[in-house]
Short mmCIF file of C-alpha atoms in Angstrom, two decimals:
data_model
loop_
_atom_site.label_atom_id
_atom_site.label_comp_id
_atom_site.label_asym_id
_atom_site.label_seq_id
_atom_site.Cartn_x
_atom_site.Cartn_y
_atom_site.Cartn_z
CA MET O 1 0.00 0.00 0.00
CA LYS O 2 2.82 2.36 0.90
CA THR O 3 4.55 1.61 -2.38
CA ASN O 4 1.38 2.37 -4.34
CA SER O 5 0.95 5.65 -2.45
CA THR O 6 4.55 6.65 -3.20
CA ALA O 7 4.12 5.77 -6.86
CA LYS O 8 0.94 7.85 -7.04
CA GLN O 9 2.70 10.84 -5.48
CA GLY O 10 5.54 10.48 -7.97
CA SER O 11 3.06 10.25 -10.83
CA ASN O 12 1.27 13.37 -9.60
CA MET O 13 4.55 15.26 -9.34
CA VAL O 14 5.41 14.40 -12.95
CA ALA O 15 1.93 15.56 -14.01
CA VAL O 16 2.29 18.81 -12.06
CA VAL O 17 5.68 19.60 -13.61
CA THR O 18 4.26 18.79 -17.05
CA MET O 19 1.35 21.18 -16.42
CA PHE O 20 3.85 23.88 -15.45
CA PHE O 21 5.58 23.42 -18.80
CA LEU O 22 2.21 23.59 -20.58
CA PHE O 23 1.42 26.80 -18.71
CA ALA O 24 4.69 28.15 -20.09
CA MET O 25 3.86 26.90 -23.59
CA VAL O 26 0.61 28.87 -23.58
CA SER O 27 2.64 32.05 -23.13
CA PHE O 28 5.41 30.89 -25.49
CA VAL O 29 3.04 30.34 -28.42
CA THR O 30 1.11 33.54 -27.70
CA ASN O 31 4.16 35.81 -27.31
CA LEU O 32 6.03 34.33 -30.27
CA ALA O 33 3.75 35.97 -32.83
CA ALA O 34 4.51 39.68 -32.28
CA PRO O 35 8.34 39.56 -32.41
CA VAL O 36 8.25 37.14 -35.35
CA GLY O 37 5.93 39.68 -36.99
CA THR O 38 8.91 42.03 -37.34
CA ILE O 39 10.40 39.53 -39.80
CA TRP O 40 7.28 39.34 -41.95
CA LYS O 41 6.81 43.11 -41.75
CA ASN O 42 10.19 43.45 -43.44
CA SER O 43 8.81 41.64 -46.51
CA TYR O 44 5.18 42.77 -46.39
CA GLU O 45 4.57 45.93 -44.37
CA TRP O 46 0.91 45.05 -43.76
CA SER O 47 1.65 41.56 -42.38
CA GLY O 48 3.30 42.39 -39.06
CA MET O 49 0.30 41.60 -36.87
CA LEU O 50 -1.33 38.90 -39.01
CA GLY O 51 0.31 36.01 -37.13
CA ASN O 52 -0.90 37.49 -33.86
CA LEU O 53 -4.40 37.91 -35.35
CA MET O 54 -4.54 34.29 -36.54
CA ASN O 55 -3.37 33.04 -33.14
CA PHE O 56 -6.10 34.89 -31.26
CA ALA O 57 -8.82 34.40 -33.90
CA ALA O 58 -8.91 30.72 -32.93
CA TYR O 59 -10.37 31.68 -29.54
CA LEU O 60 -13.51 32.97 -31.23
CA PHE O 61 -14.19 29.50 -32.65
CA MET O 62 -12.79 27.35 -29.85
CA GLY O 63 -13.68 29.21 -26.64
CA ILE O 64 -16.94 27.39 -25.85
CA PRO O 65 -16.12 24.05 -27.59
CA ALA O 66 -12.97 23.78 -25.45
CA GLY O 67 -15.10 23.83 -22.31
CA ASN O 68 -17.43 21.24 -23.81
CA MET O 69 -14.46 18.96 -24.50
CA LEU O 70 -13.63 18.89 -20.78
CA SER O 71 -17.08 17.62 -19.86
CA ARG O 72 -17.34 15.12 -22.73
CA ILE O 73 -13.91 13.47 -22.95
CA GLY O 74 -12.26 14.52 -19.68
CA TYR O 75 -9.17 16.47 -18.69
CA LYS O 76 -6.53 14.02 -19.86
CA LYS O 77 -7.88 13.47 -23.38
CA THR O 78 -8.54 17.20 -23.77
CA ALA O 79 -4.93 17.95 -22.82
CA LEU O 80 -3.70 15.33 -25.31
CA TRP O 81 -5.80 16.85 -28.09
CA ALA O 82 -4.39 20.30 -27.27
CA LEU O 83 -0.82 19.01 -27.38
CA GLY O 84 -1.35 17.17 -30.65
CA VAL O 85 -2.90 20.23 -32.29
CA GLY O 86 -0.11 22.45 -30.94
CA PHE O 87 2.56 20.15 -32.34
CA VAL O 88 0.94 20.31 -35.79
CA GLY O 89 0.75 24.12 -35.60
CA LEU O 90 4.40 24.53 -34.64
CA THR O 91 5.42 21.99 -37.29
CA LEU O 92 3.77 24.15 -39.93
CA GLN O 93 5.58 27.21 -38.57
CA TYR O 94 8.82 25.27 -38.90
CA LEU O 95 8.00 24.04 -42.41
CA CYS O 96 7.31 27.59 -43.59
CA SER O 97 11.05 28.24 -43.18
CA LEU O 98 11.64 25.58 -45.87
CA VAL O 99 9.15 27.08 -48.32
CA GLY O 100 10.95 29.45 -50.68
CA GLY O 101 13.80 29.87 -48.24
CA GLY O 102 11.50 31.21 -45.53
CA THR O 103 10.40 34.22 -47.56
CA GLY O 104 7.60 35.00 -50.00
CA MET O 105 3.83 34.77 -49.96
CA ALA O 106 3.70 30.95 -49.90
CA ALA O 107 5.84 30.83 -46.75
CA LEU O 108 3.68 33.52 -45.12
CA VAL O 109 0.50 31.57 -45.84
CA VAL O 110 1.96 28.39 -44.30
CA TYR O 111 3.11 30.38 -41.26
CA LEU O 112 -0.33 31.97 -40.77
CA LEU O 113 -2.01 28.57 -41.02
CA GLY O 114 0.38 27.26 -38.36
CA ALA O 115 -0.34 30.28 -36.14
CA PHE O 116 -4.09 29.69 -36.48
CA ILE O 117 -3.76 26.01 -35.54
CA CYS O 118 -1.51 26.94 -32.60
CA GLY O 119 -4.28 29.28 -31.48
CA PHE O 120 -6.67 26.33 -31.20
CA SER O 121 -4.11 24.50 -29.10
CA VAL O 122 -3.50 27.44 -26.76
CA CYS O 123 -7.22 28.03 -26.32
CA ILE O 124 -7.77 24.39 -25.28
CA LEU O 125 -4.70 24.46 -23.01
CA ASN O 126 -5.97 27.65 -21.36
CA THR O 127 -9.19 25.82 -20.60
CA VAL O 128 -7.62 22.67 -19.19
CA VAL O 129 -4.40 23.59 -17.36
CA ASN O 130 -6.00 25.67 -14.59
CA PRO O 131 -8.61 23.11 -13.47
CA MET O 132 -6.18 20.22 -14.04
CA LEU O 133 -3.58 21.75 -11.70
CA ASN O 134 -6.30 22.39 -9.15
CA LEU O 135 -7.37 18.76 -9.49
CA LEU O 136 -3.80 17.47 -9.11
CA GLY O 137 -3.41 19.58 -5.99
CA GLY O 138 -6.58 18.16 -4.48
CA GLY O 139 -8.40 21.49 -4.62
CA GLY O 140 -8.43 24.02 -1.77
CA ASN O 141 -5.32 25.97 -0.85
CA ARG O 142 -2.95 23.39 -2.34
CA GLY O 143 -4.78 23.43 -5.67
CA ASN O 144 -4.79 27.24 -5.75
CA GLN O 145 -1.08 27.26 -4.89
CA LEU O 146 -0.28 25.06 -7.89
CA VAL O 147 -2.35 27.31 -10.16
CA GLN O 148 -0.43 30.37 -8.93
CA MET O 149 2.90 28.58 -9.47
CA GLY O 150 1.80 27.62 -12.98
CA GLY O 151 0.94 31.26 -13.63
CA SER O 152 4.50 32.20 -12.67
CA PHE O 153 5.86 29.83 -15.33
CA ASN O 154 3.43 31.42 -17.79
CA SER O 155 4.73 34.92 -17.03
CA LEU O 156 8.36 33.75 -17.12
CA ALA O 157 7.88 32.31 -20.61
CA GLY O 158 6.15 35.52 -21.66
CA THR O 159 9.24 37.44 -20.54
CA LEU O 160 11.81 35.16 -22.17
CA THR O 161 10.14 34.47 -25.54
CA PRO O 162 10.42 37.95 -27.13
CA PHE O 163 13.88 38.38 -25.60
CA VAL O 164 15.18 35.14 -27.18
CA VAL O 165 13.60 36.02 -30.55
CA GLY O 166 15.44 39.34 -30.41
CA MET O 167 18.71 37.55 -29.62
CA LEU O 168 18.28 35.30 -32.66
CA VAL O 169 17.25 38.06 -35.07
CA GLY O 170 19.33 41.02 -33.87
CA GLN O 171 18.73 43.51 -36.68
CA ILE O 172 16.34 43.13 -39.60
CA THR O 173 18.22 42.99 -42.92
CA LYS O 174 17.40 41.86 -46.45
CA ASP O 175 18.64 38.38 -45.51
CA THR O 176 16.47 38.02 -42.38
CA ASN O 177 13.74 35.40 -42.66
CA ILE O 178 11.67 33.04 -40.54
CA SER O 179 14.49 30.46 -40.41
CA ASN O 180 16.27 32.73 -37.92
CA VAL O 181 13.84 31.62 -35.19
CA THR O 182 13.52 27.93 -36.11
CA PRO O 183 15.66 26.81 -33.12
CA LEU O 184 13.02 28.26 -30.81
CA VAL O 185 10.20 26.62 -32.77
CA LEU O 186 11.97 23.23 -32.65
CA ILE O 187 12.31 23.52 -28.86
CA GLY O 188 8.57 24.20 -28.62
CA MET O 189 7.80 21.17 -30.79
CA ALA O 190 9.97 18.97 -28.55
CA ILE O 191 8.20 20.17 -25.38
CA PHE O 192 4.78 19.50 -26.89
CA LEU O 193 5.83 16.02 -28.04
CA ILE O 194 7.43 15.03 -24.72
CA SER O 195 4.45 16.38 -22.77
CA PHE O 196 2.08 14.36 -24.96
CA PHE O 197 3.81 11.05 -24.16
CA VAL O 198 4.18 11.92 -20.46
CA ILE O 199 0.48 12.74 -20.01
CA ALA O 200 -0.57 9.75 -22.13
CA ARG O 201 1.17 7.42 -19.65
CA LEU O 202 -0.21 9.08 -16.51
CA ASN O 203 -3.22 7.75 -14.64
CA ILE O 204 -5.23 10.88 -13.78
CA SER O 205 -8.46 10.66 -11.78
CA GLU O 206 -11.18 12.60 -13.54
CA PRO O 207 -13.67 14.65 -11.46
CA ALA O 208 -17.29 13.55 -11.47
CA GLN O 209 -19.46 15.52 -13.88
CA PRO O 210 -22.74 17.03 -12.61
CA ALA O 211 -25.90 15.33 -13.77
CA LYS O 212 -27.76 17.09 -16.57
CA THR O 213 -31.40 17.92 -15.92
CA GLY O 214 -32.20 18.74 -19.53
CA LYS O 215 -34.06 21.85 -18.38
CA LYS O 216 -33.21 25.06 -20.22
CA ASP O 217 -32.49 28.15 -18.14
CA ALA O 218 -34.86 31.09 -18.53
CA HIS O 219 -31.97 33.54 -18.67
CA SER O 220 -28.32 33.68 -19.72
CA PRO O 221 -25.23 35.73 -18.88
CA TRP O 222 -26.30 38.15 -21.63
CA ASN O 223 -29.19 39.25 -19.42
CA PHE O 224 -26.81 40.82 -16.90
CA ARG O 225 -25.65 44.33 -17.78
CA HIS O 226 -22.45 44.17 -15.74
CA THR O 227 -21.53 40.88 -17.43
CA VAL O 228 -22.11 42.21 -20.94
CA LEU O 229 -20.02 45.31 -20.19
CA GLY O 230 -17.39 43.00 -18.66
CA VAL O 231 -17.31 40.90 -21.84
CA ILE O 232 -16.57 44.09 -23.80
CA GLY O 233 -13.95 44.93 -21.17
CA ILE O 234 -12.20 41.56 -21.58
CA PHE O 235 -12.15 41.97 -25.37
CA CYS O 236 -10.59 45.42 -25.09
CA TYR O 237 -8.25 44.48 -22.24
CA VAL O 238 -6.64 41.49 -23.96
CA GLY O 239 -6.17 43.56 -27.12
CA MET O 240 -4.52 46.33 -25.11
CA GLU O 241 -2.36 43.93 -23.09
CA VAL O 242 -0.94 42.41 -26.30
CA GLY O 243 -0.94 45.64 -28.32
CA ILE O 244 1.23 47.71 -25.94
CA PRO O 245 4.39 45.56 -26.20
CA ALA O 246 3.72 44.41 -29.78
CA VAL O 247 3.59 47.91 -31.26
CA LEU O 248 6.48 48.89 -28.97
CA ILE O 249 8.64 46.19 -30.63
CA PHE O 250 7.75 47.52 -34.09
CA TYR O 251 8.43 51.08 -32.96
CA LEU O 252 11.88 50.36 -31.52
CA SER O 253 12.74 48.15 -34.53
CA ASP O 254 12.03 51.01 -36.95
CA PRO O 255 15.17 53.22 -37.23
CA ALA O 256 13.22 56.08 -38.82
CA ALA O 257 10.80 56.25 -35.88
CA SER O 258 12.96 55.39 -32.87
CA GLY O 259 16.40 56.47 -34.05
CA ILE O 260 17.85 53.03 -33.18
CA THR O 261 20.06 52.08 -36.11
CA GLU O 262 21.66 48.85 -34.85
CA ASN O 263 20.11 45.68 -33.37
CA GLY O 264 16.66 47.25 -33.35
CA VAL O 265 14.80 43.96 -32.97
CA ALA O 266 17.09 42.77 -30.17
CA ILE O 267 16.62 46.06 -28.31
CA GLY O 268 12.87 46.22 -28.93
CA THR O 269 12.22 42.67 -27.77
CA ALA O 270 14.46 43.12 -24.71
CA VAL O 271 12.46 46.21 -23.69
CA ALA O 272 9.17 44.41 -24.35
CA ALA O 273 10.39 41.50 -22.21
CA VAL O 274 10.58 43.90 -19.25
CA TYR O 275 6.89 44.68 -19.81
CA TRP O 276 6.01 40.99 -19.36
CA LEU O 277 8.37 40.77 -16.37
CA LEU O 278 6.55 43.66 -14.70
CA MET O 279 3.27 41.84 -15.34
CA LEU O 280 4.68 38.95 -13.32
CA VAL O 281 5.67 41.37 -10.53
CA GLY O 282 2.22 42.94 -10.56
CA ARG O 283 0.48 39.57 -10.30
CA VAL O 284 2.65 38.52 -7.37
CA VAL O 285 1.91 41.78 -5.53
CA SER O 286 -1.80 41.47 -6.31
CA SER O 287 -1.89 37.94 -4.89
CA PHE O 288 -0.73 39.37 -1.55
CA ILE O 289 -3.08 42.35 -1.37
CA SER O 290 -6.24 40.93 -2.97
CA GLY O 291 -7.48 39.67 0.39
CA LYS O 292 -7.68 43.25 1.63
CA VAL O 293 -8.09 45.36 -1.52
CA SER O 294 -11.18 44.79 -3.68
CA SER O 295 -11.10 44.06 -7.40
CA ARG O 296 -12.97 47.33 -8.01
CA ALA O 297 -10.36 49.36 -6.12
CA GLN O 298 -7.46 47.64 -7.89
CA LEU O 299 -9.00 48.09 -11.34
CA THR O 300 -9.78 51.76 -10.67
CA THR O 301 -6.23 52.46 -9.48
CA VAL O 302 -4.38 50.74 -12.32
CA THR O 303 -6.56 52.26 -15.06
CA VAL O 304 -5.90 55.79 -13.77
CA ALA O 305 -2.16 55.03 -13.49
CA GLY O 306 -2.17 53.46 -16.97
CA ILE O 307 -3.84 56.47 -18.56
CA ILE O 308 -1.21 58.77 -17.02
CA LEU O 309 1.68 56.57 -18.18
CA VAL O 310 0.46 56.24 -21.76
CA ILE O 311 -0.29 59.96 -22.13
CA LEU O 312 3.22 60.70 -20.82
CA ALA O 313 4.66 58.30 -23.42
CA ILE O 314 2.68 59.93 -26.24
CA THR O 315 3.61 63.44 -25.08
CA ILE O 316 7.33 62.80 -24.53
CA GLY O 317 7.93 60.49 -27.52
CA ASN O 318 11.50 60.84 -28.78
CA SER O 319 12.23 64.14 -27.00
CA PHE O 320 14.89 62.45 -24.88
CA SER O 321 16.35 58.97 -24.51
CA MET O 322 17.81 56.64 -21.93
CA GLN O 323 20.24 53.71 -21.88
CA VAL O 324 19.01 50.13 -21.52
CA PRO O 325 20.88 46.80 -21.67
CA ALA O 326 20.36 44.66 -24.76
CA TYR O 327 21.77 41.41 -26.16
CA SER O 328 22.25 40.01 -29.63
CA VAL O 329 24.02 36.90 -30.90
CA GLU O 330 26.44 38.99 -32.97
CA ASP O 331 27.38 41.69 -30.44
CA GLY O 332 26.63 40.10 -27.05
CA PHE O 333 25.56 42.44 -24.23
CA THR O 334 25.48 46.13 -25.07
CA LEU O 335 23.97 49.40 -23.84
CA ALA O 336 21.52 51.05 -26.21
CA GLN O 337 19.78 54.41 -26.31
CA VAL O 338 15.99 54.13 -26.48
CA PRO O 339 13.31 56.84 -26.46
CA ALA O 340 12.01 57.61 -22.95
CA ALA O 341 8.50 56.87 -24.19
CA ALA O 342 9.44 53.18 -24.06
CA LEU O 343 9.96 53.42 -20.28
CA PHE O 344 6.44 54.67 -19.63
CA LEU O 345 4.92 52.04 -21.92
CA VAL O 346 6.88 49.26 -20.22
CA LEU O 347 5.65 50.42 -16.80
CA CYS O 348 2.11 49.78 -18.04
CA GLY O 349 2.87 46.10 -17.43
CA LEU O 350 2.34 46.73 -13.72
CA CYS O 351 -1.11 48.12 -14.54
CA THR O 352 -2.29 45.47 -17.02
CA SER O 353 -1.11 42.64 -14.76
CA VAL O 354 -4.17 42.75 -12.50
CA MET O 355 -6.83 43.76 -15.02
CA TRP O 356 -7.93 40.30 -16.21
CA GLY O 357 -8.66 39.09 -12.70
CA GLY O 358 -10.37 42.33 -11.74
CA ILE O 359 -12.64 42.44 -14.79
CA PHE O 360 -13.49 38.74 -14.55
CA ASN O 361 -14.32 38.86 -10.84
CA LEU O 362 -16.54 41.91 -11.22
CA ALA O 363 -18.26 40.54 -14.33
CA VAL O 364 -19.26 37.19 -12.79
CA GLU O 365 -20.24 38.56 -9.39
CA GLY O 366 -23.78 37.49 -8.58
CA LEU O 367 -24.12 35.21 -11.65
CA GLY O 368 -24.53 31.98 -9.69
CA LYS O 369 -25.40 29.13 -12.04
CA TYR O 370 -24.62 31.28 -15.10
CA THR O 371 -20.94 31.65 -14.19
CA ALA O 372 -19.75 28.65 -16.24
CA LYS O 373 -21.44 29.89 -19.42
CA ALA O 374 -20.00 33.36 -18.84
CA SER O 375 -16.50 31.85 -18.57
CA GLY O 376 -16.88 30.35 -22.06
CA ILE O 377 -17.94 33.73 -23.45
CA PHE O 378 -14.92 35.39 -21.85
CA MET O 379 -12.64 32.82 -23.45
CA MET O 380 -14.12 33.69 -26.85
CA MET O 381 -13.48 37.40 -26.25
CA VAL O 382 -9.75 36.75 -26.00
CA VAL O 383 -9.97 37.23 -29.77
CA GLY O 384 -9.52 40.91 -28.93
CA GLY O 385 -5.82 40.12 -28.55
CA GLY O 386 -5.69 39.68 -32.32
CA ILE O 387 -8.03 42.44 -33.48
CA LEU O 388 -7.02 45.46 -31.39
CA PRO O 389 -3.24 45.12 -32.01
CA LEU O 390 -3.99 44.86 -35.74
CA ILE O 391 -5.91 48.15 -35.55
CA MET O 392 -3.09 49.73 -33.54
CA GLU O 393 -0.52 48.57 -36.08
CA TRP O 394 -2.63 50.03 -38.93
CA VAL O 395 -2.82 53.39 -37.13
CA ALA O 396 0.93 53.21 -36.43
CA ARG O 397 1.72 52.74 -40.13
CA HIS O 398 -0.58 55.50 -41.37
CA VAL O 399 -0.51 58.07 -38.56
CA GLY O 400 2.43 57.24 -36.29
CA TYR O 401 3.45 54.78 -33.59
CA MET O 402 2.71 57.09 -30.66
CA SER O 403 -0.65 58.04 -32.12
CA SER O 404 -1.70 54.37 -32.05
CA TYR O 405 -1.47 54.44 -28.26
CA TRP O 406 -4.49 56.76 -28.03
CA ILE O 407 -6.43 53.53 -28.56
CA VAL O 408 -4.87 52.26 -25.32
CA VAL O 409 -5.96 55.47 -23.55
CA ALA O 410 -9.52 54.91 -24.79
CA VAL O 411 -9.51 51.31 -23.53
CA MET O 412 -8.14 52.36 -20.15
CA ALA O 413 -10.86 55.03 -19.91
CA TYR O 414 -13.55 52.43 -20.65
CA LEU O 415 -12.16 50.07 -18.00
CA PHE O 416 -12.14 52.96 -15.50
CA PHE O 417 -15.83 53.53 -16.29
CA TYR O 418 -16.46 49.80 -15.87
CA ALA O 419 -14.73 49.73 -12.48
CA ILE O 420 -16.74 52.57 -10.96
CA ILE O 421 -20.11 52.28 -12.75
CA GLY O 422 -20.44 49.48 -15.31
CA SER O 423 -19.53 46.65 -12.93
CA LYS O 424 -22.53 47.24 -10.65
CA ASN O 425 -25.09 44.44 -10.83
CA VAL O 426 -28.42 46.04 -11.72
CA ASN O 427 -30.12 42.72 -12.51
CA LYS O 428 -30.44 41.25 -9.03
CA ASP O 429 -34.06 40.32 -9.74
CA ILE O 430 -32.93 37.43 -11.99
CA PRO O 431 -32.79 34.15 -10.01
CA VAL O 432 -29.30 32.61 -10.14
CA GLU O 433 -29.56 29.63 -7.81
CA GLU O 434 -29.90 26.07 -9.11
CA GLU O 435 -33.43 24.73 -8.75
CA GLU O 436 -33.68 21.72 -6.52
CA ILE O 437 -34.86 18.56 -8.24
CA PRO O 438 -37.68 17.02 -6.15
CA ASN O 439 -37.10 13.50 -4.91
CA ALA O 440 -39.04 10.77 -6.65
CA ILE O 441 -41.96 9.41 -4.59
#
């Protein structure tokens, strides 16, 4: 009996570590698109954000089906499907480097298809890794602890991915193509493949599914004003969260706009990596204060701070610069001059770090039995991470990089409104408790 218990603990530990890696892979796949977009932008100016768009567009189609997969085939099989799909997506992104030497329209099409398929994988993984870690931890405090630790791996990968892409690319030249980042793609493929075989061999106890009554609810999450406004908030927030560092990379990589003439991609991605690092810091701080400071208070504070930071960045622009450390494969570690605007935009990472949790908590407050359906809708609205950055990049090309950040100011202003007014539940007359099923006589 003792041997079996020890074996089970060892099996659980392997599963937990694997889930941590999958948490990291979610961020790796998501944050790979924007820095790789600098390569495609060099060939086709309009294509910089297309990979990011394709990655997030998958959420629109897979948000609710991913949740249905959990209830129909279980956590383990859902995770295996996600890993298999992710491996196919990354394989296509690797193969695009072999099409026409990694350049040209045919290679771009293959890359975009791979990015879209990877989006399906990430959406499913986002749905399964949180509850699976909670399950492996036995729920309660231990389960929540594992989820928080997994989130740290997610933020760490988000910090390292653009930085490593910048190291591999350095400066965009006429010879730069997608093959420059294939080592990183091959590492991702290996992690997906290893994780697939590890999870396939694990014996994971599935949670019991609630019995279905077959009775249709009279209402839905769409009947709650604060939920609908929260759905809009999630769409805008994810777009803003991704758009701030993505456009920043393009800005710093453009010598004409930023004044950086050497290793622009390496410098831009290194600066953007600090943004994701500050998001990690913000989440850690929030986890300590959330027991005493409400979601409404946190969201109000960070939106006001964010508006101030972005307006400062727009106003200051290139008027003065500062030195930051950077690294490239060719030149190693160096100090580079970057516009001061980049500093204020990077500091926004502290503000955006707590917004998802704040918006979600306020939007589902008082939903009761409609919470699960609302969660599926929120997952679909992650598509904003593809649409809003595309709009920002269009504005940046036609009006100017700093001008595109007025969109961020508008989003912050809306989220401030949501925190103080829009998040109030004005539909308390709608019953939200599950109806008891009478016992058979």
